[in-house]
Every structure is written in structure tokens, then in C-alpha cells.
Amino acid sequence: MAALVRRRAEQRALRRAADGQRTEYLAFSLAGEIYAVEIHSINEILKPPPITEVPRAEPSVIGVVSVRGRLVTVIDLRKRFGVQDAAIGHLTRILLVDKGDEKLGLLVDEVLQVYRLTETEIEPANVLGGDQPAHILGIGRPKDGTGRRDFGSLLVLLDLRPILEG
Amino acid sequence: MAEHGGGGRGDPGDKAREEFFSEAQELIDGLGRDLLALDAVSKGGRTDPELINDIFRAVHTLKGLAGLFGATLMSGLSHELEDVLDDLRLGRLDLTAAVLDVLFRAVELYARILAAERSDTPEEPAQEVKALLHLLGQVSQRRGGGGASPVAQYELDPGLLGVLTEYEEYRLRTNISQGVSLFRIRVQFRLDTIDSALDELKARARPHGEIITYLPTGAGGDSDSIELEILLASHAPLPVLEAALGGSYALIEEVQRRGPRSKPPPTVAPYAPEPPQPVPPGSQAPDESPEPRSTFHPGPIERPEPPAPGFPATEEDVFGAEFHTIAPTGQMPVVEPRPSAMPPMQREIPLPVVWGRETSTTSSTPSDFPPPHPPIGDVRFTHRSRATDVDDILRSIPPPPPAEKPQSYPPAAAGREMSLRSVSQTVRVDIRKLDHLMNIVGELAITRTSLAKLSDKVRLRPEMRSLANELYRLHRAFERNLAQMQNGILEVRMVPLGQAFDKLARIVRQISREHDKQVNLVVTGAETEIDKLIVEELSDPLMHMIRNAIDHGIEQREERERVGKPTVGTIALNAFQKGNHVVIEVEDDGAGMNTQVLLASAVRRGLLTREQAAELLPHEILGLVFLPGFTTRGEATDLSGRGVGMDIVKTNISRMGGIIDISSEVGIGTKMTITLPITLAVISVLVIEIAGRTYAIPLASVEEAIVFDEREVRAVEEREVMNQRGRTLPICRLWKLFGHAPLEPLEPTKNEKRFVVIAAVGNRKLGFVVDRLVGQQDIVIKALGKSLARVRGFAGATELGDQRVALVLDVAALVEEVLSGDGERLLEGRGERNEGRALETRTEGKLGDGRARA
């Protein structure tokens, strides 16, 4: 019995070594594109509570919400990326992330799924050509269950830090 | 366990460090208070040895703490200070103004070291410490005290003299050389209340003199009481002392001077048999009490020998430490408590020994003494049992005859047990934890609202009536408990304003010395309680106001004499509660503020045009001092004008939701009045609506709300104003300021009205035009996140129930922005250093400042 368990574990380890390190990404849609961020950077996914607008804040700040008694500033990622507005729909979610010692909410159109990507499934950002914004880490091309390329999913992998600082 | 959201750092090291900081801070604060008291006493030409002792102890404790936490600067400084203080105690050093100054500087430096330790830059004040140590070295050029002992002139028991500590001996000598009379007081104490009773007696004796030492007489004791002989030095005549110490339990007599033929006191061993001293009238001579009836509590006793009055002993004896080493001598009656009859607990009872009985007039009944207090860890005791003292005593005492050796206690165990026990029944709490609790209570308040709605809904259904009633009752109970909880947490956050005032007293002393002005600070209402965070935030503004009062307000001595004022100026610091607010007044009897000078200065500095100046009302002119960059001085003095002005004071006060007013009369004085909410955590707000959005305005800054009449609006210099009972009131349409969509026109048919909420900040007023008044509400205010720090005009936000968040207006900032738009433009154009800094600070002032950090 124990030998069997050990063999299984060894096989798993071998497979992982072959694949390279896997990292989990949460994919979400925004203005028709699919983006993904490392799942560790997301604290929570919220259904948007009523958002209170903050006059005179910068345009990408959509307002503040209360998350269990804590005020959270919500940022509209569309506006950060310079794409058009969209109304808050029933699929709209807020991703709760840390910025220093405060929490921020990122408004996204729809949360899709979690991808586990190996290094081989990530293309560097420069495939898109010359100068890419600092917040784009690369392009994720996850394989589907059968091991083939899943061309339906093309993920723009985001580095949240530059976005939050902006 | 208690991992609190947000700032929960569970590291025990951090926690211990926090403890260290708060304990050290307390000690430093206390040190400052004691020094002030010492300063006051020494001005009267006296020294207060008790105070010096207290200061010594505080420094000693600080040294220990610092050593424990590796704060080397602090322990080094403490070590040197301790030496100086010890010299002061023992009279090797005189308490001069220079010495006091060094001590005050040390307190200042301690505070800075602590701050540096906290920010992990412990090396920062190193230079200053070095400088101070150098100074310490200079002042502590020890001067030899003493000389021939005048003590010999007194009828004092040589046995007593032999066991005086160095310090007590010094005090005795000092008092005698100053011609102070000595008194011997015999008092009976109940053993179980001896600590508190002794303290009470000391307190009563203190105004009249100084207690040099106290020793058990070995007389008058019974199973649970003991008689002490107290040596008191006092200027007061006997009747006065009797009246002061009075009561039936004390017997006071003056210690007589010896006749000329008297020998000086021998330097014999303290326990050499001496003829009994004259006993107080009415008391029986010791030898004549052959049948002592004393019993030792609780066990059976052995029959004690005749008593020996004036039995030399020290405090240690009284409290039980080292007792066994002293008691058993040939002459001394010793009772050996039977171990079986002596439960371990009772080892703490001092004096398991009874000296013989002595009937005396000092009749005592238990009711003469205050009820027993919980054990008090006597700091003095700890200090007095330092090894040196004990060693001295040990050396002076012959070893006990083995035969009579009592069942001895572990050395000093009883005493140490007492002093180890914690004095305090309190718990120090990080205020962030309270904030966290407050937030949870806020959450519960929201639950309560939902519960109320649900309860109402259920009540509408007839078939659920009984359920509805039950729900209603539950809801009411919940509401009650919640309110109590909220109050409870608020109460915990409250601290007396005295915490801030104590520090100010030190500042006053320092500044008035620097400036060669004599100033008397009179404080009332120091016990007024206010939120801890406000007290902290208040320190700096108050300090600046007091600096201002001394620098600009109080005149030079000659000037005061010329106008017939007392040469010593007075600054009054008054605090009192007024509803949900605390009012603090800083009042001086100085020169007052001359409106003409203020105006001229403001015009000269370009803060106002001549035309504007001509239009200002008197109280508006006084308000000019709050403008950034305002000063009446050509040059910044070393006191005020350090780059922070009254504008910062005002900004800081406004940030806490407070307002500040000035009233002044030329030649009479100036009064600044600060009105602050009692707490930052819960404030009363007026909930309003603008363009469909809900906002909250702190009631603290709302004067009134009146119906808005569009037809009354006039434009003055492109600014909208309206008439408020004959006074011109500038108004602000918040929808414009906030960039909301224009308001829809009112439909008079529906009886629709808009309102003007009149906000008053200091002397300035502004009317906010709002769509609807929703009502008044007590809210928990929360800071906006850092990413909104640059957004001006909001003090924070709050939840209104039903998950909605409403922004709380920062009225002070808005009024400033709307009314002084011109002034600010002027300043920005000129970019003077001070003003630039002032503006910067002001902007920072709008940040969340973490007052409601969760």
C-alpha cells in the first residue's frame, strides 16, 4: 500500500518536473479580452455591492464600497486600460487585491476560470511587438485537456503592481 | 487566538516591545510631572526629598527596562542620571537651577530616544545624549556634604542612629542644620492595613515636614497590631502637628536637645543595651510590663521578653524582608511561629515577632484606620531593599544566637513576593484593537437595521403575529445591548486631557525660561475625558498655541509693570465637557491682539487687499492669524515662526472635526477656544442628498439648516451669497463643486424645497445648498484608503445600513477651499519657503491619517 502511494507521488513529481513549474492564474474578461492574474494576488472575488462614487477622484476610481466594515476603493480596470465604459451587469465582479497596506477592488466584466500554466505555456510579451506596457507579463496559451493548444483561450497575463501604482 | 483583522501582528516580541514603549512612556511622563513639582518646591527654597526619591526610582526603573530591551542609549543615560540623582538624594550635590535644567533636558531626551527606538533608528539622538552626558558630568562635580554632626545635640536613641541608612542620616543632618525641630510620633498600626495607614500618615505629615524614618518600638503591639516610632522633622509647632496628624492613635512629642554635658552619640554597635528612653507620658515603662499578653497571630506564641523601645530597625523589618537577620538578639523577644500554625500564605504578613506589650495612651481601634486596600507593590520598598542597604544592616547586626534561631524564612522572600505582585488592575490596549472592535460594532448596527426591517415585514402578516412579537422583542434586546457595547468601547478609548496638559506644563516652564518671562500655568478640567487619539493629536496644536501665548501674548516684565499687571503672566488652560464636545480654552493675560496691526501685516504680506481689509469684521480680523504665512513679526523668533503657524494648528484641529475661535482684547489678553468632538470614532452627522447622492456632514460644524430661496441669491465678485438674517452668507452649490449633473428644477406644486446647511468653521461660515435633509445619525467614521488621499473635501466615509456607503464631508477643508480660493492663489504664486511648507502640510492633513484604521 505504502509503496503504491509512494510510486504515485513519484510519478506526480516526475510529471511536474517535465511540465515545469505550474502557476495558477485567474482569468477574467474585460471589454471582450481575456486577462489573467496570478491567483495569489487576489484575496477575494466579490459581487459588487452598491458603489459610492467619490467626486473629484481620478477617473479610473469608480468609487468606494464597504467590505465587511472596511472601506475599499474600487478601480475600473477598463478605464485604467483606456477602453470604453461598460455598465455593471450581473456578471460583473470585484477582485479584491492588496496594495501596500490598503485593499483595492478591481472591477472586471466577468470572472472566467482558473488556469494552471507552466512556463512552456507562456509566451513573452514581446510577441505582440515592440514596446508593451509594463503591466503585461506575457501571453498565456493554455493547453486543453487533450494536450493540444487551446486557441480559444489567449490570456493576457497581467502584473498588477504597475496597474495599482498608476 | 485573538488575531485581529488588519493590523494583527501576533509576534510576542513585538508585543513585549509595545509594552516596553508604553511603560517607558508612562515613566517618562511621570518623571516630567515630578520634575515640575520639584521645580516648584525648589523655587520656594526647599527641597523635597520624597520627590527626588520618586525621580530616582523612575530613572532606575527606566534603566532596568532599557537594559531589558537593549535600548543602550536609554540605559546609558539612565545610569548617569541615577548617579546624579543619588548625589542629590544624599546631599552630595545641591539642587540648583542648572541641575534642574539638565534633568528637564533629560526628560525631553528620553522622549526622543523612545521615539527613535520606536522608528528603529536608535542611533539618531546619540549626539544629544553625548552632549547631555557631558553636561551631567559637569553638574555632578561632587561637593562634599556633611561636616561635624549636629545630630549629637538631640536626645536620640543611639540605637536608632546606628541603623539609619546613609540617606536617612543625611536627611536628619540636613533638617537639624536647618534648625528644623524633631518630633517623635508613636502610632499603632494594624498589621493588615499597615501599608495604607502608613501612607495616609505620611500624606498627612508631608505638608508639615518630612518623615526621616520609622521603626517599630517593640511596644504596644498585640496579636494584630504594632507600634511604630516615627521620626519627623518639622517646622510646625507641636499643637499644629497634633491637629494635623491628630486622631487618637498618634502620640507626638518633641525630641529634646541634650544638655551641654551630653556626650555625642556613641558609635557603638546598634544593639548595645541602652537604658530605655523616657517613654511617653502615660505609657508604662518597659521593664514594668512583666506579663506581656501579646499573642502572635494566628498560632500559639512563646512568651516574649520585656520590650525594648526604640528598637532599631528599618523599613525592611517593618515589611518583613530580612527580618530574621535582625530580630533574634539576646535582648530581643522572639516568637517562633510554629510552621504548622503558619500557612504559607501568611508569610506575607510582616513581623512574625512580637515585642512585648506596652500599654500606652495610644489606644487604637481598627476603625481608626482605613479599610485594607488590595496589596500595593511599594516601589520604595523594592528600592530600599537594595543590596547595599541590606548589607549595611547585616554588617551592623550580630549573628543571632543559634539556640533562638527562629524558623527562618527564605531570605527576603516575603517581601519580594509582595513587590512582585502586579500593582495595576488595568490592561494596556493597542487602540487599533479598539478600532477593530468599533468596526465590528458598526457591522452589528447594520445587522440591527436589517433585523428591524425583517421584523416590520413579518408584523404585516397576521398569521405570524406571535412570531413577529418574539422577533420584535429580540430586536429590541439586541438594540439595547448594542448601544451598551458601543458606549463601553467608547469609554475605554477615553483618557483624561491631563495626559496632554502635563506635557504642556513642561513646555511652559521651558519656554518661559528661554524667554525670560515669568509665566504661571493654571490648569482646570484636566480630568475631562476625550478620545485617546484626539489627546495625541492635540498635543502639538496646544503646544504651539502656548508658545504663541508666551511669545506674542505675555509682555516683558518691565512692560507688565508699566501697565500695572502682575509681573508673572498667567496662562490658563481650561477644559470642560459640553454635550458631545470638549471645549479647551487657552487664555493668557497678555497684550491682546491689535486688529490694526493684524490688518496692516496681512496687507503688507499680500494676503489681503486694502479694500478687503476695510470690509472685515473684528472677529474676522482675528481669524487672519489662521492664514498660512501670516505673522506679525518681521523676523521669525526662535519660539514662534518655526515654519509652522497657526494655520497648521487650525488644520490639525479641523482634521479632528474641531473648530477654533479667538477672542482678544487689547491690553487684557487673548482667549483661544477649541471645540472638539469627544470621540473620533463615533460622530453625529446630518445626512443629506445632493443630486441623488447621499452625503454626511459632521454636526460639529453645522450651525443650522434653513430653507433655500433661489431668489435671494446674489453674486458678489463672482461668488454667490445670500442673506442670512441680515448677514451676508457665501453659499456653495455642492453639485457643481462635486461635478454631479445639474439639479432638476423644483416643482413648487409638489411643495418641494431645497435647503442651505450653514457650516461654521472657526469664524467663517458657508452655506451648502443641498437637495434634501435626510436626518441626523450617529456614525462610525472610517478613513478613505490611501489611493484617495489626494481627493480633497472628504473626511472619510461611513456605512448607513443597507450596505450603502456615504462620504463624510470635510467641512473645514471645503470652507477653506471655497472661501479662501483667492488667498491660496496668492500664496502659490509667491512660493516662500515657510508658506510652501505650510501648504504641503495642509494637504497631508487631509489624508485619512489612519484614525479609523481597521
Short mmCIF file of C-alpha atoms in Angstrom, two decimals, chain A residues 49-50 52-58 61 63-66 68-71 73 75 99 101-102 104, chain B residues 443 693 695 737-738 740 782-788 791-792 794 797 799 803-805 807 817 854:
data_model
loop_
_atom_site.label_atom_id
_atom_site.label_comp_id
_atom_site.label_asym_id
_atom_site.label_seq_id
_atom_site.Cartn_x
_atom_site.Cartn_y
_atom_site.Cartn_z
CA PRO A 49 -22.23 45.95 -3.55
CA PRO A 50 -23.63 49.43 -4.14
CA THR A 52 -20.45 55.10 -3.78
CA GLU A 53 -18.89 57.47 -6.23
CA VAL A 54 -16.15 59.72 -4.97
CA PRO A 55 -16.32 63.14 -6.58
CA ARG A 56 -13.01 64.63 -7.68
CA ALA A 57 -11.20 61.32 -7.57
CA GLU A 58 -9.30 60.33 -10.69
CA VAL A 61 -11.69 55.30 -9.47
CA GLY A 63 -15.95 54.69 -6.02
CA VAL A 64 -15.79 53.09 -2.61
CA VAL A 65 -17.56 50.07 -1.19
CA SER A 66 -17.67 48.55 2.23
CA ARG A 68 -17.30 43.72 5.95
CA GLY A 69 -16.85 47.09 7.56
CA ARG A 70 -13.75 48.05 5.65
CA LEU A 71 -13.70 50.75 3.05
CA THR A 73 -11.56 51.84 -3.20
CA ILE A 75 -10.92 50.86 -9.65
CA LYS A 99 -1.84 47.47 -2.44
CA ASP A 101 -1.50 48.21 3.49
CA GLU A 102 -4.74 49.04 1.81
CA LEU A 104 -8.30 47.80 -3.61
CA GLU B 443 -21.33 45.95 11.44
CA ARG B 693 -26.15 61.05 -3.85
CA TYR B 695 -23.51 62.57 1.94
CA LEU B 737 -18.16 71.51 -6.78
CA PHE B 738 -18.51 67.74 -6.99
CA HIS B 740 -22.61 65.99 -10.43
CA LYS B 782 -13.75 55.44 8.54
CA ALA B 783 -10.78 56.74 6.69
CA LEU B 784 -10.67 56.57 2.93
CA GLY B 785 -7.87 54.47 1.56
CA LYS B 786 -4.50 55.87 0.63
CA SER B 787 -5.32 55.82 -3.04
CA LEU B 788 -7.91 58.52 -2.37
CA VAL B 791 -9.02 63.80 -3.02
CA ARG B 792 -9.87 66.89 -1.01
CA PHE B 794 -13.89 64.30 2.43
CA ALA B 797 -16.90 57.61 4.80
CA GLU B 799 -21.97 52.95 6.25
CA GLN B 803 -24.64 48.22 2.64
CA ARG B 804 -24.50 51.73 1.28
CA VAL B 805 -21.50 53.92 1.93
CA LEU B 807 -18.95 60.09 2.14
CA GLU B 817 -11.33 75.86 -0.39
CA ALA B 854 -9.34 48.73 10.79
#
